[in-house]
Structure formats: C-alpha cells, structure tokens
Tab-separated table of C-alpha atoms in Angstrom:
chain	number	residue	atom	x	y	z
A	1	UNK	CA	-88.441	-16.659	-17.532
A	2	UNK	CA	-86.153	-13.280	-16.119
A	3	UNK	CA	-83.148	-13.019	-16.733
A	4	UNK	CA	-81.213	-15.041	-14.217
A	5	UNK	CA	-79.280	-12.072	-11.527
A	6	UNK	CA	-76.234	-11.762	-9.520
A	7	UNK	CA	-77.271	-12.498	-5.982
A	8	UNK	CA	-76.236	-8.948	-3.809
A	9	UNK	CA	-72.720	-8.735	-2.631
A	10	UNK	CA	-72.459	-9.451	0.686
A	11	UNK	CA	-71.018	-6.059	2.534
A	12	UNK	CA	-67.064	-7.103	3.705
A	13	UNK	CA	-67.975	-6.784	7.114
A	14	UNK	CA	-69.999	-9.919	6.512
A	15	UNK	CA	-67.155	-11.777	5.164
A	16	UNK	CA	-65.262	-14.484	7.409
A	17	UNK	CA	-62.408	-14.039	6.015
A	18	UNK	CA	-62.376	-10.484	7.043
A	19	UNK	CA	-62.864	-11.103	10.116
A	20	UNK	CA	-60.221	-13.550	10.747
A	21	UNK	CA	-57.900	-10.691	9.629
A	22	UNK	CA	-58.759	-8.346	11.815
A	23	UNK	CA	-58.678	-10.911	14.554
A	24	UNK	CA	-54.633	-11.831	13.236
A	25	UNK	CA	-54.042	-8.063	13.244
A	26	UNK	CA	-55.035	-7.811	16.912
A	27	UNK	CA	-53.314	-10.599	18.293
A	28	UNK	CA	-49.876	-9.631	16.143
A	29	UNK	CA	-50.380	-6.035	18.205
A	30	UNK	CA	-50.985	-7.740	21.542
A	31	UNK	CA	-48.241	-9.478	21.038
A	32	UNK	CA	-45.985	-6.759	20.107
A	33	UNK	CA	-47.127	-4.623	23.160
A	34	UNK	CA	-46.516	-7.720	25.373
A	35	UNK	CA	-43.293	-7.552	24.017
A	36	UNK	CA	-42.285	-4.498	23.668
A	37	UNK	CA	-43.454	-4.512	27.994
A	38	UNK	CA	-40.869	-7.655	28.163
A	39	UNK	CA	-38.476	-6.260	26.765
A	40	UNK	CA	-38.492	-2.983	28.792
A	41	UNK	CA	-38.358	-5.423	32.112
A	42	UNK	CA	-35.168	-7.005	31.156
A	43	UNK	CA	-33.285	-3.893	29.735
A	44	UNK	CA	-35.628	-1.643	32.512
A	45	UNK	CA	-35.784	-3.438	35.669
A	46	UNK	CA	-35.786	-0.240	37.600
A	47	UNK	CA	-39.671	0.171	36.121
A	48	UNK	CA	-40.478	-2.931	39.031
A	49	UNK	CA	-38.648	-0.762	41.688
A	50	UNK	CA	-40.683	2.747	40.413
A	51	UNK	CA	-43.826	0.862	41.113
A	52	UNK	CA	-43.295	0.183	44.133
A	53	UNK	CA	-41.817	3.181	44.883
A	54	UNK	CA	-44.943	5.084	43.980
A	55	UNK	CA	-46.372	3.313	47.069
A	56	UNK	CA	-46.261	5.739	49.930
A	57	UNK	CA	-43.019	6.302	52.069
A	58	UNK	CA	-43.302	5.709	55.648
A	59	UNK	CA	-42.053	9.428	56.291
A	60	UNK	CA	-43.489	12.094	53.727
A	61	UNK	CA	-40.211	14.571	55.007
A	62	UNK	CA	-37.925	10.976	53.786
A	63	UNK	CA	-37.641	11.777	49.998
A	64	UNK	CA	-36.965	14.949	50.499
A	65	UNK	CA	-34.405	14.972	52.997
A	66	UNK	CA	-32.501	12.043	50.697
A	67	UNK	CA	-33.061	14.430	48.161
A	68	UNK	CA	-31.614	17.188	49.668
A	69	UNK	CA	-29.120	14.670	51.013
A	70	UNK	CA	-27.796	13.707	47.220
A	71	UNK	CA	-27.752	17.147	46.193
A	72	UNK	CA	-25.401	17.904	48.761
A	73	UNK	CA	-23.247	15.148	48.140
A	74	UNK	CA	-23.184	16.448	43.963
A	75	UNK	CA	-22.336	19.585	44.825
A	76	UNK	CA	-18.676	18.716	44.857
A	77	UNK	CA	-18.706	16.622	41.948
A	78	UNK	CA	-21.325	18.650	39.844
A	79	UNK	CA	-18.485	21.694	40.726
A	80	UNK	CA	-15.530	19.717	38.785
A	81	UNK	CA	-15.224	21.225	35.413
A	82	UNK	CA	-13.327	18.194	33.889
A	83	UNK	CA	-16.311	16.155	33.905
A	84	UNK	CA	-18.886	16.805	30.822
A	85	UNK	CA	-22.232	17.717	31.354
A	86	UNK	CA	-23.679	14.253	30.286
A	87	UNK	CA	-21.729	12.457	33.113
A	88	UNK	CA	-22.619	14.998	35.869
A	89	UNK	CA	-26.541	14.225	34.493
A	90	UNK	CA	-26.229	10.522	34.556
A	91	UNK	CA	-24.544	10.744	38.254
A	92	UNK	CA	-27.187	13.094	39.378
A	93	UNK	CA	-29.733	10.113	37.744
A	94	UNK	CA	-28.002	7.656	39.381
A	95	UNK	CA	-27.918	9.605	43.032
A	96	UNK	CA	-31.581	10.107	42.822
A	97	UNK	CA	-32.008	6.001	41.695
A	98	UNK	CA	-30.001	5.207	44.751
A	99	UNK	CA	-31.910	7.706	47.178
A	100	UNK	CA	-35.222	7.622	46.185
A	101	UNK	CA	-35.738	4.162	44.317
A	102	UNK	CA	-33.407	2.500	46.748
A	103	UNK	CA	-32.097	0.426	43.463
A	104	UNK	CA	-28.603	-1.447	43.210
A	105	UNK	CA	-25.891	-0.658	41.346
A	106	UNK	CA	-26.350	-3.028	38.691
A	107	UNK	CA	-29.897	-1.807	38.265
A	108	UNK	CA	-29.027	1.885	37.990
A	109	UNK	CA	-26.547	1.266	35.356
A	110	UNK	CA	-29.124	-0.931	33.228
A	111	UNK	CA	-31.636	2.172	33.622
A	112	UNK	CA	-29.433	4.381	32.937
A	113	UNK	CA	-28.179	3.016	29.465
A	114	UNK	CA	-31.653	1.400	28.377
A	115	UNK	CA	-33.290	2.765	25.959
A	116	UNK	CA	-36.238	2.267	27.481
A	117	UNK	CA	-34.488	4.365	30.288
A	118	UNK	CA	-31.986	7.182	30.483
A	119	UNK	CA	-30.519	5.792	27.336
A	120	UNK	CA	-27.083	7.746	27.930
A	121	UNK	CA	-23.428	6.301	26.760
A	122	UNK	CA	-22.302	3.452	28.806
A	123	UNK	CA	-19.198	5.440	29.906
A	124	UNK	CA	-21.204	8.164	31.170
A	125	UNK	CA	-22.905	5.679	33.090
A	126	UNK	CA	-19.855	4.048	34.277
A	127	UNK	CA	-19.013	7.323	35.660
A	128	UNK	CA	-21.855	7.267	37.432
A	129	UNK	CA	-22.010	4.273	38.937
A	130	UNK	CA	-18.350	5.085	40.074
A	131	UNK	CA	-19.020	8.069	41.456
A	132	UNK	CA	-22.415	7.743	42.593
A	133	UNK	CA	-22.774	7.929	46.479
A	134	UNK	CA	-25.226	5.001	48.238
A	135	UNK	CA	-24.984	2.302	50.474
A	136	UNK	CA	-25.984	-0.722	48.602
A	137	UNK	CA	-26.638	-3.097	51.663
A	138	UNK	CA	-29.333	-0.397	52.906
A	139	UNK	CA	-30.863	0.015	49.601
A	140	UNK	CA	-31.317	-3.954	49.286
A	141	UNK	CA	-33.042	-3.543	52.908
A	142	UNK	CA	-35.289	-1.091	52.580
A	143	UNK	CA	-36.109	-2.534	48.641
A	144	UNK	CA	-36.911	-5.917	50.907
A	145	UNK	CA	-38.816	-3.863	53.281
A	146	UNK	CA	-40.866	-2.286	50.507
A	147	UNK	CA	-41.920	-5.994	49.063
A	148	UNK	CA	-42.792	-6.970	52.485
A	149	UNK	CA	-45.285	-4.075	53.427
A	150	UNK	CA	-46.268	-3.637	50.185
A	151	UNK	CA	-46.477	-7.141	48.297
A	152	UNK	CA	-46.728	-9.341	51.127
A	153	UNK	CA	-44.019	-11.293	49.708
A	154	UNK	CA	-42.762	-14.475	51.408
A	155	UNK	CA	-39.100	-14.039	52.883
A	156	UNK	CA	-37.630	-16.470	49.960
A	157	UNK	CA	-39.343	-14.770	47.122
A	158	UNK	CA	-38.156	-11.709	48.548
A	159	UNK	CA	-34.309	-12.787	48.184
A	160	UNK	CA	-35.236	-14.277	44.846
A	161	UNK	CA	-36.394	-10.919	43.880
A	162	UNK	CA	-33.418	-8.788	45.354
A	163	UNK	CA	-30.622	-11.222	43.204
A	164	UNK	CA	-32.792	-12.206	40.312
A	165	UNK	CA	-31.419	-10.827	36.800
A	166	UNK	CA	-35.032	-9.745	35.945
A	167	UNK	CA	-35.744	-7.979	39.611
A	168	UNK	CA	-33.431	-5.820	41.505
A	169	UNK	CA	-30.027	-7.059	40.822
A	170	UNK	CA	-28.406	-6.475	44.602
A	171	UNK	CA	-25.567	-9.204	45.325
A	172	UNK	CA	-25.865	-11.748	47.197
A	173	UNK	CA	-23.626	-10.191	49.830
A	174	UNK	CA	-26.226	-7.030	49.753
A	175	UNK	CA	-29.192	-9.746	49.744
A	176	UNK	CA	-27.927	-11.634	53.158
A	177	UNK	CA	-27.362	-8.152	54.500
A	178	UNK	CA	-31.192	-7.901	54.012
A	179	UNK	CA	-32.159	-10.762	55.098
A	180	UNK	CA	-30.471	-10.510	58.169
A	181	UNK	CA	-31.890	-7.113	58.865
A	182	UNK	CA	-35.288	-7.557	57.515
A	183	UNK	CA	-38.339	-7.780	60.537
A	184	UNK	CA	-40.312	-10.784	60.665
C-alpha cells in the first residue's frame, strides 16, 4: 500500500473565503467613495450648480462680459490695502460664484469654507460674502431658468431645489422672486 499523501493545496484564489474578502473590501470602498461624494454635496453644494453650469450659456459673449463685469466691480476693493490678500481672494471667489455660477449667498459661503471647496477661514469668507457684489433674486432666476432648460424640472421641484439645504440655498424671498419671473 503507498504511503497515504497530502491532497494538493488548493491555490488561494480558489478559496471562498478569499473571495468573500475581496468582495467586503470592495463594498467598504464603494461605500467610502459614496460617502466621501455625500459628504462633498452637503458641505459642497455649489458642485450641483457647476454641473449645470458646464451646460452651455445662452450667449457665449455672457460669461465674459460678467466676468469682465466683476473684475470691474473688485477693482476698488482689490485696491484697499487694509484688506489681506486671503480676503481679496475669497471675494474675487465669491464674485466669480455669483457671476458665473449664479449661486446664493449661502451657497458661496459653504464653497468657499468647505474643504471640499475653497477651504479658506470663515472670516475671510464672511468678508466676502459682505462685500461681494450680486443680485441674489436674479441669480435664483436664472439658477431656475438653468433647471428648466436643462433638467426639465417641474416648477415645484424647481423651488424645492432653489431653498433646499442640500441644493442651492436662495431664500424663500429670492425663490418667489423666481417663481414669479420664471417662463412657463
């Protein structure tokens, strides 16, 4: 009779148990991607509105003229030699949120102290948002104009969208204002 012999390992890559840890490790990264992405909405929400704004204006000469628009309007503070470098950056952020994003206050100032953002010092965004030169009302329309060409959005989850504490943030004063003015 032979001597009685080990039966051949099986290679680890045959093992169930391997697999089922490989399948734990994927599904602990998924879900630390998914919320890492979560987490950059609520601390981000500017990230919805720089979606959409990658969608084309209706006017190519638009962003640039707003552009050249905020610069302009800078000038005067960017001049004032009291003010630190950080806070003139974080207004000239902000400007360019309010011009070209067409975001509301509350939003700017989220993106400009998340660190998924601008991640600058809350005062120097204060300053910003104090100083920062928009008209809020027109930013919530043209915001609600974007979701309507773009997203096809119903007129109610439009307003949902503009107030909401995960979406843009406007008032509701700055959300009626939208409404009001928005084409049917």
């Amino acid at each position: 009779m032979p001597p009685a012999q080990k039966p051949p390992r099986k290679s680890i890559f045959k093992r169930w148990w391997f697999w089922l840890i490989i399948g734990f490790v994927v599904v602990v990264g998924i879900m630390a991607a998914a919320s890492d992405d979560g987490q950059a909405g609520t601390d981000a929400p500017a990230e919805q509105s720089q979606s959409s704004a990658d969608k084309p204006e209706k006017s190519e000469d638009k962003p640039k003229k707003e552009a050249e628009e905020s610069s302009a309007k800078d000038d005067d503070k960017a001049d004032d030699p009291d003010v630190s470098r950080e806070f003139k950056a974080a207004l000239a952020s902000a400007q360019t949120y309010a011009d070209t994003l067409h975001m509301s206050k509350k939003g700017i100032y989220d993106q400009l102290v998340s660190e998924h953002g601008e991640s600058f010092p809350k005062d120097a965004a204060q300053y910003a948002i104090d100083n920062v030169e928009a008209d809020w009302k027109e930013n919530a329309l043209k915001t609600a104009e974007n979701y309507q060409d773009t997203m096809n959005m119903s007129r109610d989850a439009i307003r949902e969208q503009l107030v909401s504490e995960y979406g843009e943030q406007f008032t509701e004063e700055e959300a009626d204002y939208a409404m009001e003015h928005l084409p049917e």
